Tab-separated table of C-alpha atoms in Angstrom:
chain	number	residue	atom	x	y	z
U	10	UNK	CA	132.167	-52.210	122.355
U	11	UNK	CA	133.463	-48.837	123.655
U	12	UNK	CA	137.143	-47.553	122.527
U	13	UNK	CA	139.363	-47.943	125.316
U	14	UNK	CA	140.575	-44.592	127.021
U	15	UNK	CA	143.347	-43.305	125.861
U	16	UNK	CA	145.865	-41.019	127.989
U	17	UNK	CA	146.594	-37.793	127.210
U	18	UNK	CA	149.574	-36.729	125.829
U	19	UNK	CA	152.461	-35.621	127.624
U	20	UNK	CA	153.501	-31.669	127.690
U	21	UNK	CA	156.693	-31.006	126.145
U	22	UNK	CA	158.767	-28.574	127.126
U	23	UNK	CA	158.861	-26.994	123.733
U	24	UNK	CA	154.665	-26.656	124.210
U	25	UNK	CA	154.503	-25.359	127.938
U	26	UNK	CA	157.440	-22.867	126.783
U	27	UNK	CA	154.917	-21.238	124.261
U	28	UNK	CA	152.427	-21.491	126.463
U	29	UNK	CA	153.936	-19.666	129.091
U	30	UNK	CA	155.600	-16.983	127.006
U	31	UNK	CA	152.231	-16.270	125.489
U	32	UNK	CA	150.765	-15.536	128.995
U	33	UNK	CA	153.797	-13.595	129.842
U	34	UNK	CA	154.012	-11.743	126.642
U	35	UNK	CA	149.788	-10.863	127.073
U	36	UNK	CA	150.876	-9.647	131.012
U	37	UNK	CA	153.275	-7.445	129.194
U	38	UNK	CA	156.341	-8.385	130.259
U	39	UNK	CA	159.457	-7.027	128.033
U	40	UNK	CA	161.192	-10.298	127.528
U	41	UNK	CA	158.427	-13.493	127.741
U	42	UNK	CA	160.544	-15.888	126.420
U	43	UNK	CA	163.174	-15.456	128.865
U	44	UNK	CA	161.192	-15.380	131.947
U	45	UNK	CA	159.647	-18.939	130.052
U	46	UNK	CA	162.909	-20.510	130.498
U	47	UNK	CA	163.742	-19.166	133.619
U	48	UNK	CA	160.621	-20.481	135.320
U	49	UNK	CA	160.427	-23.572	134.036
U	50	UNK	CA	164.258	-23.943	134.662
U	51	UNK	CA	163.385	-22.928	138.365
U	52	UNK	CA	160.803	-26.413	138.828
U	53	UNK	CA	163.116	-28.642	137.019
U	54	UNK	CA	166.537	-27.189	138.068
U	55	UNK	CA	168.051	-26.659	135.483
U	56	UNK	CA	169.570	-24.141	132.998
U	57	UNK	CA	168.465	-21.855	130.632
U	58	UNK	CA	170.518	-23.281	128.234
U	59	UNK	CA	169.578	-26.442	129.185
U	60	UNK	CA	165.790	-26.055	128.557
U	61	UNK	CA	166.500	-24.339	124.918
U	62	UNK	CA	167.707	-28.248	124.463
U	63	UNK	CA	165.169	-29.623	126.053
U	64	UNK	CA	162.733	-27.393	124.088
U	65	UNK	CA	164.594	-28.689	120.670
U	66	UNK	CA	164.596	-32.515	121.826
U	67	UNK	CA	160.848	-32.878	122.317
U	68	UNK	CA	161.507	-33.737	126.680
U	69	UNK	CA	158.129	-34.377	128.083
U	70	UNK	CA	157.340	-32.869	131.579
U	71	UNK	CA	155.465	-34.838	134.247
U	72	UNK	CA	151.566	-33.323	134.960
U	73	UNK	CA	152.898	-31.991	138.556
U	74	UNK	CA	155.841	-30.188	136.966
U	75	UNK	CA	153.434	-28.907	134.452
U	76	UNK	CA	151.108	-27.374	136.751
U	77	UNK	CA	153.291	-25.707	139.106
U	78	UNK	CA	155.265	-24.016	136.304
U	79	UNK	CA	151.710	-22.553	134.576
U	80	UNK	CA	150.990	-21.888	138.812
U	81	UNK	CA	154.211	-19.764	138.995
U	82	UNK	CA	153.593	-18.749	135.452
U	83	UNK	CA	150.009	-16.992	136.386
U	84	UNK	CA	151.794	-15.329	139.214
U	85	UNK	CA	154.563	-13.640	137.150
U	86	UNK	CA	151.516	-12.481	135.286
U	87	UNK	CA	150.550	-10.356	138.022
U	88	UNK	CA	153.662	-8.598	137.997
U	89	UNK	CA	155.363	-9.792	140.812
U	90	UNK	CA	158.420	-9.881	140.175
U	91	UNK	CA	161.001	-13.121	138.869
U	92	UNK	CA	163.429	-13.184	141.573
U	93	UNK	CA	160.839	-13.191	144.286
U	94	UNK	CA	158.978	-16.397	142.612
U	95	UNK	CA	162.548	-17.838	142.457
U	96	UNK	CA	164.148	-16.594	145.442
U	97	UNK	CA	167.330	-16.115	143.855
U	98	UNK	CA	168.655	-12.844	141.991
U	99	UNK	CA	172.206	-13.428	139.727
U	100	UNK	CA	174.523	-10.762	140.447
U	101	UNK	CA	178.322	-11.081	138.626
U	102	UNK	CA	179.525	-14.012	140.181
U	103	UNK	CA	177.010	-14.523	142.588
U	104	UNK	CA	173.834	-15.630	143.145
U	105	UNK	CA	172.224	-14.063	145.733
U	106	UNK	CA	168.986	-14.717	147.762
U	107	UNK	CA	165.600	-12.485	147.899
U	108	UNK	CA	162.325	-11.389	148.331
U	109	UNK	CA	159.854	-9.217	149.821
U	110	UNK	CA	161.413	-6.520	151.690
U	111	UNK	CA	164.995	-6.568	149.752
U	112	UNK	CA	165.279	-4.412	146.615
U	113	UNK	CA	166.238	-6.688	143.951
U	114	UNK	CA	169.614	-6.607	142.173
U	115	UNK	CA	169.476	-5.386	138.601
U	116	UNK	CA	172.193	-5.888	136.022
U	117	UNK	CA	173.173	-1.545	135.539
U	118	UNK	CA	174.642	-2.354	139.263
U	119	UNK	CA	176.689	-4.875	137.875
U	120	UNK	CA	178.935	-2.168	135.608
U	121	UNK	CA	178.926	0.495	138.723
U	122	UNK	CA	179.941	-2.078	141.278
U	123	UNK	CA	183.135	-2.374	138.663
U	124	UNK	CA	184.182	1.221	139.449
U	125	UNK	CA	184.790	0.591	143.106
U	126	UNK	CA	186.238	-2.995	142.134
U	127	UNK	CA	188.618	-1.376	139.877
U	128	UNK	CA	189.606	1.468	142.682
U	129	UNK	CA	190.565	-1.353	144.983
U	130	UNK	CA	192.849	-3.453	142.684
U	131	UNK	CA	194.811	-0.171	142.380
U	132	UNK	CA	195.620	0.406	145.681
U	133	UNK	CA	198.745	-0.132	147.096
U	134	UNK	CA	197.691	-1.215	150.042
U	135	UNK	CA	197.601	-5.125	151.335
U	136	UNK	CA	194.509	-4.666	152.338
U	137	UNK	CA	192.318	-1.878	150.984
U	138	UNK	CA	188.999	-1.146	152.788
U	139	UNK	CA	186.078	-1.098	150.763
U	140	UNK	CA	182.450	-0.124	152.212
U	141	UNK	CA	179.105	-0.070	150.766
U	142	UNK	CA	177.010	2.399	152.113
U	143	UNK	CA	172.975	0.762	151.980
U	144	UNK	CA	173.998	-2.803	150.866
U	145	UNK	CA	170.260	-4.147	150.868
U	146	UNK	CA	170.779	-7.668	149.483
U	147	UNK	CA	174.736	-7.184	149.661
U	148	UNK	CA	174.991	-7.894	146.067
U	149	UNK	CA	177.797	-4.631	145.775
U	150	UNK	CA	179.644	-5.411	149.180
U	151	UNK	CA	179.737	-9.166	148.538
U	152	UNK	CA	180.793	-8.809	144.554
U	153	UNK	CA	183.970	-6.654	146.368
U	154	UNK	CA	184.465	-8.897	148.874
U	155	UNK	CA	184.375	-11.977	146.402
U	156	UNK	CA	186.630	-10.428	143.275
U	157	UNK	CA	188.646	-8.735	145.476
U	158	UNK	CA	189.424	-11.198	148.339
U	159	UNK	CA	192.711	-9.361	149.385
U	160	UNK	CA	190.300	-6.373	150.570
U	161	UNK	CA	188.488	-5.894	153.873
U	162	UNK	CA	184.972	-5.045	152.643
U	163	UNK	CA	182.022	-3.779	155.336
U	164	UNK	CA	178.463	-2.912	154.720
U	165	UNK	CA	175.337	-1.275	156.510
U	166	UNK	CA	172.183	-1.974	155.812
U	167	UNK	CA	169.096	-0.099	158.179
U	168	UNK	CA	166.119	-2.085	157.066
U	169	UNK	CA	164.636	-4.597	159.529
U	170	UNK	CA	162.979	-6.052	156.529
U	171	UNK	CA	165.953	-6.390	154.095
U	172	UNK	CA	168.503	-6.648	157.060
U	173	UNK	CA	166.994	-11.115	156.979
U	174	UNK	CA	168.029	-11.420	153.633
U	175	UNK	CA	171.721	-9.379	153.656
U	176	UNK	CA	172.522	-11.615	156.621
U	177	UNK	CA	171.546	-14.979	154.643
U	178	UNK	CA	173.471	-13.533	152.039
U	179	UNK	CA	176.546	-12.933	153.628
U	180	UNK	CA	176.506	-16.202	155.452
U	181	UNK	CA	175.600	-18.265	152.164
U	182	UNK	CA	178.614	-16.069	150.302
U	183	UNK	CA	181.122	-17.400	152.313
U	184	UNK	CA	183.335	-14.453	152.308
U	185	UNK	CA	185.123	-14.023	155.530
U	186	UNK	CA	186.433	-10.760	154.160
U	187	UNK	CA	183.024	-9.066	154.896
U	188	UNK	CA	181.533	-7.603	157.448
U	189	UNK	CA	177.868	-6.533	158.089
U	190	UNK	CA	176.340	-4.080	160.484
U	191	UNK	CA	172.491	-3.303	161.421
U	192	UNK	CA	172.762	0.628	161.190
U	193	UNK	CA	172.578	3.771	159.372
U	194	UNK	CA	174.389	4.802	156.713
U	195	UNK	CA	174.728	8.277	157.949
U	196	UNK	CA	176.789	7.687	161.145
U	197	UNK	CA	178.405	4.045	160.333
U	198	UNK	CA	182.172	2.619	161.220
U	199	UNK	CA	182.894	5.812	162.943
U	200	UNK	CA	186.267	3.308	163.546
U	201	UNK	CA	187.044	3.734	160.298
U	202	UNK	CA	187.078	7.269	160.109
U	203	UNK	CA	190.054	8.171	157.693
U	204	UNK	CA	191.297	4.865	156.771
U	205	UNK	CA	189.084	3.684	153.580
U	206	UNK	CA	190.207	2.774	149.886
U	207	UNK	CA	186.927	3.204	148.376
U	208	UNK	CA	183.088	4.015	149.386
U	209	UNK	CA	180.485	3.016	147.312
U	210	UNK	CA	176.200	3.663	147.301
U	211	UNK	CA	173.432	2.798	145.746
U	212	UNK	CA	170.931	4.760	147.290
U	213	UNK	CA	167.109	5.515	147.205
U	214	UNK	CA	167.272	8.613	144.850
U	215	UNK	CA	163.685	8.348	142.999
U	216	UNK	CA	161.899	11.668	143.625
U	217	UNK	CA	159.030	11.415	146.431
U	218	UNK	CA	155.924	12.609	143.985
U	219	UNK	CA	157.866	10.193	140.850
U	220	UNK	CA	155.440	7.214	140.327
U	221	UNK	CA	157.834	4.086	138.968
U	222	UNK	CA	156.497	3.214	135.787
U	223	UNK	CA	157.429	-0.900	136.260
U	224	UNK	CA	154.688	-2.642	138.126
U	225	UNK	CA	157.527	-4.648	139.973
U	226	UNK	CA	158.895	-2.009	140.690
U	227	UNK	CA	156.135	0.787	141.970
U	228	UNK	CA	154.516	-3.052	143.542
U	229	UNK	CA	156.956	-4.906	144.936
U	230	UNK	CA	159.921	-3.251	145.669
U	231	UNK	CA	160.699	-1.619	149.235
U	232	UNK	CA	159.700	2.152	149.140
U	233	UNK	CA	162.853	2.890	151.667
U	234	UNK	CA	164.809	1.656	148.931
U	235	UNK	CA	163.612	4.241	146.306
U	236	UNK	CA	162.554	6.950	147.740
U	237	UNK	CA	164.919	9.892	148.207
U	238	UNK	CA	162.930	12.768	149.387
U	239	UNK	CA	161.486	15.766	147.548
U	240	UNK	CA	164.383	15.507	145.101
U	241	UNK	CA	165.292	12.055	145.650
U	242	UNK	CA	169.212	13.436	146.413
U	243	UNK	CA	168.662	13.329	150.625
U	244	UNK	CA	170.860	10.129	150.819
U	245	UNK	CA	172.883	11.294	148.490
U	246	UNK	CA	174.085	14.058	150.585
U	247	UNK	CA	174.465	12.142	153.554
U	248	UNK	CA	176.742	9.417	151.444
U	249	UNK	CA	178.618	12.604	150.450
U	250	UNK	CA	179.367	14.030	154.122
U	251	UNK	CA	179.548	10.306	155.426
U	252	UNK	CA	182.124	9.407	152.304
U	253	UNK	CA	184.650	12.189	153.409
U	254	UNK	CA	184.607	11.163	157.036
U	255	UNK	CA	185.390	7.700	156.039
U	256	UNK	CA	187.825	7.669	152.693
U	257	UNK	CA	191.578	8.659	153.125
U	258	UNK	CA	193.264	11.208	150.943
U	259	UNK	CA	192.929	9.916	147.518
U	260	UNK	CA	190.564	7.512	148.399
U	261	UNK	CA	187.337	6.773	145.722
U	262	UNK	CA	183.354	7.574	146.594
U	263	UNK	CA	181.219	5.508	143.644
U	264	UNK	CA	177.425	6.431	143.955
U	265	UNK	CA	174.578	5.201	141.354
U	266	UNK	CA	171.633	7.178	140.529
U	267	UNK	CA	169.228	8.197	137.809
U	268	UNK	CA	169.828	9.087	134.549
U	269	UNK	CA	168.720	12.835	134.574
U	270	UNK	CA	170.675	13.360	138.101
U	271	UNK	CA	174.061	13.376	137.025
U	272	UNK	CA	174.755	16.977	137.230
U	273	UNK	CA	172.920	17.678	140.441
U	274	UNK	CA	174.949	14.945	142.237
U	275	UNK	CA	178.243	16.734	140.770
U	276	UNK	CA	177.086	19.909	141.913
U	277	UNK	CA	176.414	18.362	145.276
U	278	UNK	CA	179.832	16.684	145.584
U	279	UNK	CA	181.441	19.883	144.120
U	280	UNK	CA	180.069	21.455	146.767
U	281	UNK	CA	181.270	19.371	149.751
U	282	UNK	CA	184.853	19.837	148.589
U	283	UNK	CA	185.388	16.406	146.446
U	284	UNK	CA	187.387	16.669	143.594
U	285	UNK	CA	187.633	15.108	139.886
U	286	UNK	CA	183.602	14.224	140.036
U	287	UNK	CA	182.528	12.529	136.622
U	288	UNK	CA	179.115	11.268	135.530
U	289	UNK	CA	179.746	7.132	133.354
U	290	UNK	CA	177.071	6.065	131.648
U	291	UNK	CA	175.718	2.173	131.576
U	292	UNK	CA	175.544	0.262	128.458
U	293	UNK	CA	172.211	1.616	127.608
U	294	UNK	CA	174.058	5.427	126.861
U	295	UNK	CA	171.820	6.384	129.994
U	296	UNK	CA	174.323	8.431	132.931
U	297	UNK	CA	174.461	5.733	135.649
U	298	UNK	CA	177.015	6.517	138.359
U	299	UNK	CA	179.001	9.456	139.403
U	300	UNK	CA	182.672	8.895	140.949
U	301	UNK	CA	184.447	11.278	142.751
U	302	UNK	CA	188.070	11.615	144.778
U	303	UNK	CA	188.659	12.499	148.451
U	304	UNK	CA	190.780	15.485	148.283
């Protein structure tokens, strides 16, 4: 008489976790065992933190939940990024939605966004004016408008392709402090002219001939988000001439850039009449933002 059939056995978290970091890790991505967690987190909504446990416990998984985390699993190995598999980019406080067409938050924007934060909890006014110039998935106008809710914060963003997501954003954020516009950095809130606490960029400023090493990156995100021109400062200098038409006397310009541009962006801003520029680096040692003063 045959042996009866027996089922397989369930996948435990702990399994599909080495699994999946072992596919990652092969794709070479940096950190395999974090993208694990945050994937499988994603189809079972839940934690990081909570997965580690679940990992420890010996949870099972169900065969669907299996096979759409090795599905999403076999797409991160392609490169594209994590947040666009998700949908959702972390940012501070927030938690912000994305995907194709929207450059992706990263955490280095989380310190320079604290520079123009900073600025506008020293003002004396009762409502300082804060604008981000470029907001893309409004993760710097909305982390202002959110930690700062005693400022008036506005943003432009020019991409029809990123413009979808900065509006979900702002509407999901809740932050009736902020404002959004469809239009160019170069000539926006000519209303404003003269009356802002602190202007803050973070601009396309990779060199037109540099190739981005990351594959999410040179793949996947926006080229009008990276791409600055011949010497990847042309935005640059228009956030320059468009920060002293809008800042007051006294008021702060925060831009973000590459490591090796510190000096040029200085010399730029020198230039144009700004005063006290100075290059901050990011927690990696690497120059990450340049601030400067309306004189």
């Amino acid at each position: 008489m045959p042996a009866p059939h027996s089922a397989q056995p369930p996948v435990t978290v702990a399994t599909l976790r080495d699994q999946v970091s072992t596919i990652l890790r092969a794709a070479g991505i940096v950190d395999p065992e974090v993208d694990a967690d945050l994937l499988i987190g994603h189809v079972l909504g839940q934690s990081r933190g909570q997965i580690q446990a679940a990992g420890i416990v010996g949870t099972s998984l169900s065969e669907t939940d299996a096979a759409t985390i090795l599905e999403l699993t076999a797409r991160r190995a392609t490169r594209e990024p994590l947040q666009h598999i998700t949908g959702k980019a972390p940012f501070r406080q927030l938690e912000l939605s994305v995907g194709p067409g929207v450059f992706v938050p990263r955490p280095e924007t989380e310190q320079v966004v604290q520079f123009a934060i900073d600025a506008l909890m020293s003002m004396p006014d009762a409502e300082p004016i804060g604008i981000d110039l470029g907001t893309g998935s409004g993760a710097i106008a909305l982390a202002m408008a959110t930690e700062v809710p005693h400022a008036r914060i506005f943003a432009a963003e020019n991409s029809p392709e990123a413009f979808p997501w900065t509006t979900k954003n702002f509407a999901d954020s809740g932050a009736t402090n902020a404002t959004l516009v469809f239009g160019d950095l170069a000539d926006a809130f000519p209303e404003l002219n003269g009356t802002v606490a602190v202007v803050i960029s973070n601009p396309p400023y990779i060199p037109a001939a540099a190739i981005p090493r990351d594959p999410e990156v040179r793949l996947f995100d926006p080229a009008h988000a990276l791409y600055g021109g011949e010497d990847g400062l042309d935005v640059v200098r228009d956030v320059s001439q468009t920060g002293l038409r809008l800042l007051r006397s006294g008021g702060v310009l925060v831009l973000e850039h590459g490591e090796l541009q510190g000096a040029e962006i200085r010399a730029i801003l020198d230039a144009d009449g700004w005063r006290a520029t100075a290059t901050h680096r990011d927690y990696t040692t690497r120059d990450r933002a340049t601030t400067a003063i309306r004189p």
